[in-house]
Coordinates of C-alpha atoms in Angstrom, one line a residue:
X1 CA 188.1 -132.9 120.5
X2 CA 191.6 -133.8 121.7
X3 CA 194.3 -133.6 119.0
X4 CA 196.3 -136.9 118.7
X5 CA 199.9 -136.6 119.9
X6 CA 201.3 -137.6 116.5
X7 CA 199.3 -134.8 114.8
X8 CA 200.7 -132.3 117.4
X9 CA 204.2 -133.5 116.7
X10 CA 203.7 -133.3 112.9
X11 CA 202.3 -129.7 113.3
X12 CA 205.2 -128.6 115.5
X13 CA 207.8 -130.2 113.1
X14 CA 206.2 -128.4 110.1
X15 CA 206.3 -125.0 112.0
X16 CA 209.9 -125.5 112.7
X17 CA 210.8 -126.5 109.1
X18 CA 208.7 -123.6 107.8
X19 CA 210.4 -121.0 110.0
X20 CA 212.7 -118.2 108.8
X21 CA 215.5 -119.5 111.0
X22 CA 215.6 -122.9 109.3
X23 CA 215.7 -121.2 105.9
X24 CA 218.5 -119.0 106.9
X25 CA 220.5 -122.0 108.2
X26 CA 220.0 -123.9 105.0
X27 CA 221.3 -121.1 102.9
X28 CA 224.2 -120.4 105.3
X29 CA 225.1 -124.1 104.9
X30 CA 225.1 -123.6 101.1
X31 CA 227.5 -120.6 101.5
X32 CA 229.8 -122.6 103.7
X33 CA 229.8 -125.5 101.2
X34 CA 230.8 -123.1 98.5
X35 CA 233.6 -121.8 100.6
X36 CA 234.8 -125.3 101.3
X37 CA 234.9 -126.1 97.6
X38 CA 236.9 -122.9 96.9
X39 CA 239.3 -123.7 99.8
X40 CA 239.9 -127.2 98.4
X41 CA 240.7 -125.8 95.0
X42 CA 243.1 -123.3 96.5
X43 CA 244.9 -126.1 98.3
X44 CA 245.2 -128.1 95.1
X45 CA 246.7 -125.1 93.3
X46 CA 249.2 -124.6 96.1
X47 CA 250.1 -128.3 95.9
X48 CA 250.7 -128.0 92.2
X49 CA 253.1 -125.1 92.8
X50 CA 254.9 -127.1 95.5
X51 CA 255.5 -129.8 93.0
X52 CA 257.9 -127.5 91.3
X53 CA 260.1 -127.8 94.4
X54 CA 263.9 -127.8 93.9
X55 CA 263.7 -125.5 90.9
X56 CA 264.9 -121.9 91.2
X57 CA 262.3 -119.2 91.2
X58 CA 264.6 -117.5 88.7
X59 CA 263.8 -120.3 86.3
X60 CA 261.5 -118.6 83.6
X61 CA 259.2 -121.6 83.5
X62 CA 258.8 -121.6 87.3
X63 CA 258.2 -117.8 87.4
X64 CA 255.7 -118.1 84.6
X65 CA 253.9 -120.9 86.3
X66 CA 253.8 -118.9 89.6
X67 CA 252.5 -115.8 87.9
X68 CA 249.8 -117.8 86.1
X69 CA 248.8 -119.5 89.4
X70 CA 248.4 -116.1 91.1
X71 CA 246.2 -114.9 88.3
X72 CA 244.1 -118.0 88.5
X73 CA 243.9 -117.7 92.3
X74 CA 242.9 -114.1 92.1
X75 CA 240.2 -114.9 89.5
X76 CA 239.0 -117.8 91.7
X77 CA 238.7 -115.5 94.7
X78 CA 236.7 -113.0 92.7
X79 CA 234.5 -115.8 91.4
X80 CA 234.0 -117.2 94.9
X81 CA 233.1 -113.8 96.3
X82 CA 230.7 -113.2 93.5
X83 CA 229.1 -116.6 94.0
X84 CA 228.9 -116.1 97.8
X85 CA 227.3 -112.7 97.4
X86 CA 224.8 -114.1 94.9
X87 CA 224.0 -116.9 97.3
X88 CA 223.4 -114.5 100.1
X89 CA 221.2 -112.3 97.9
X90 CA 219.2 -115.4 96.8
X91 CA 218.9 -116.5 100.4
X92 CA 217.6 -113.1 101.5
X93 CA 215.1 -113.1 98.6
X94 CA 213.8 -116.6 99.4
X95 CA 213.4 -115.8 103.1
X96 CA 211.5 -112.6 102.3
X97 CA 209.3 -114.5 99.8
X98 CA 208.6 -117.2 102.4
X99 CA 207.6 -114.5 105.0
X100 CA 205.3 -112.8 102.5
X101 CA 203.7 -116.1 101.5
X102 CA 203.2 -117.0 105.1
X103 CA 200.7 -114.1 105.4
X104 CA 198.6 -115.6 102.7
X105 CA 198.7 -119.1 104.3
X106 CA 197.7 -117.6 107.7
X107 CA 194.7 -115.8 106.1
X108 CA 193.5 -118.9 104.3
X109 CA 193.8 -120.8 107.6
X110 CA 191.9 -118.1 109.5
X111 CA 189.1 -118.0 106.9
X112 CA 188.7 -121.7 107.0
X113 CA 188.4 -121.7 110.8
X114 CA 185.9 -118.8 110.8
X115 CA 183.8 -120.4 108.0
X116 CA 183.3 -123.5 110.1
X117 CA 181.6 -121.6 112.9
X118 CA 180.1 -118.5 111.2
X119 CA 176.9 -118.4 109.1
X120 CA 177.2 -117.0 105.5
X121 CA 176.0 -113.5 106.5
X122 CA 178.4 -113.3 109.4
X123 CA 181.2 -114.5 107.2
X124 CA 180.5 -112.0 104.6
X125 CA 180.6 -109.1 107.1
X126 CA 183.8 -110.4 108.7
X127 CA 185.6 -110.6 105.3
X128 CA 184.4 -107.1 104.5
X129 CA 185.8 -105.8 107.8
X130 CA 189.1 -107.5 107.2
X131 CA 189.3 -106.0 103.7
X132 CA 188.5 -102.5 105.1
X133 CA 191.2 -102.8 107.8
X134 CA 193.7 -103.8 105.1
X135 CA 192.6 -101.1 102.7
X136 CA 192.9 -98.4 105.4
X137 CA 196.5 -99.4 106.1
X138 CA 197.3 -99.3 102.3
X139 CA 195.6 -95.9 101.8
X140 CA 196.8 -94.3 105.1
X141 CA 200.0 -96.1 106.1
X142 CA 201.1 -93.4 108.6
X143 CA 197.8 -92.6 110.3
X144 CA 197.7 -94.1 113.8
X145 CA 193.9 -94.4 113.9
X146 CA 194.1 -97.1 111.2
X147 CA 197.2 -98.8 112.6
X148 CA 195.7 -99.5 116.1
X149 CA 192.3 -101.2 116.7
X150 CA 191.0 -101.7 120.2
X151 CA 189.5 -105.1 120.7
X152 CA 186.6 -103.5 122.6
X153 CA 185.7 -101.4 119.5
X154 CA 182.0 -102.1 119.1
X155 CA 182.0 -102.7 115.4
X156 CA 185.1 -104.8 115.5
X157 CA 183.9 -106.9 118.5
X158 CA 180.5 -107.6 117.0
X159 CA 181.5 -108.3 113.4
X160 CA 184.9 -109.9 113.7
X161 CA 186.1 -110.3 117.3
X162 CA 183.4 -112.8 118.1
X163 CA 184.5 -115.3 115.5
X164 CA 187.1 -118.0 116.3
X165 CA 190.1 -117.6 114.0
X166 CA 189.9 -113.8 113.8
X167 CA 193.2 -113.5 115.8
X168 CA 195.0 -115.4 113.0
X169 CA 193.3 -113.2 110.4
X170 CA 194.6 -110.1 112.2
X171 CA 198.1 -111.5 112.4
X172 CA 197.9 -112.3 108.7
X173 CA 197.2 -108.7 108.0
X174 CA 200.3 -107.8 109.9
X175 CA 198.8 -106.8 113.3
X176 CA 199.9 -108.0 116.7
X177 CA 198.3 -107.7 120.2
X178 CA 201.6 -107.8 122.0
X179 CA 202.5 -106.4 124.5
X180 CA 199.2 -104.6 124.9
X181 CA 196.6 -107.4 124.8
X182 CA 193.8 -104.9 124.4
X183 CA 194.9 -103.4 121.1
X184 CA 195.7 -104.8 117.7
X185 CA 198.6 -102.8 116.3
X186 CA 200.1 -102.9 112.8
X187 CA 203.7 -103.9 113.0
X188 CA 206.5 -102.0 111.2
X189 CA 208.6 -105.0 110.2
X190 CA 210.4 -105.9 106.9
X191 CA 208.0 -106.8 104.1
X192 CA 204.9 -105.8 106.3
X193 CA 203.2 -104.1 103.4
X194 CA 204.0 -107.0 101.0
X195 CA 202.6 -109.4 103.5
X196 CA 199.5 -107.3 103.9
X197 CA 199.0 -107.3 100.1
X198 CA 199.3 -111.1 100.1
X199 CA 196.7 -111.5 102.8
X200 CA 194.3 -109.1 101.1
X201 CA 194.7 -111.0 97.8
X202 CA 193.5 -114.2 99.7
X203 CA 190.5 -112.2 101.0
X204 CA 189.5 -111.1 97.5
X205 CA 189.9 -114.7 96.2
X206 CA 187.8 -116.0 99.0
X207 CA 184.9 -113.5 98.3
X208 CA 184.7 -114.2 94.6

């Protein structure tokens, strides 16, 4: 069945909006907005100081006002830096959480695609294999034999590789078949283990 053009456009738009780059841009814009507000406050403070023009800096009132302004400005700078740092930390946390949740969404999508084509028994075996792959990575994170799976492996090909949607399931677990299209390799990327845990939790929920 041919997918309608509007559906393709909607799907592409959602992928772009859901991307890490867009999230990073949104939070960067928030940081820039905070800086603009601080800059405006700084300019207003400078204008208030300039309004004392014509009075000698030796005037105690002027000197006192200038000292107070500097204290307020320094406090404002510290407050801005603290706010900017907190904004960046929150942005990093939200981006990381989004990436982790994406593994769960991918696995749910893969299971839905496989279930439409596979019988109950084939589906049960496929889910068991996916769990085993994930559990092996968790139990033996540094052992290469669990981190790389050849697509021609008999057990993999017969139980999982034959089902449409299995590629998405493998990516949900944190594997990639690039650049070697013959092997699924677990990727050492930030939050890989957390993403793996998210995908496994979806597998367990599905098999209940």
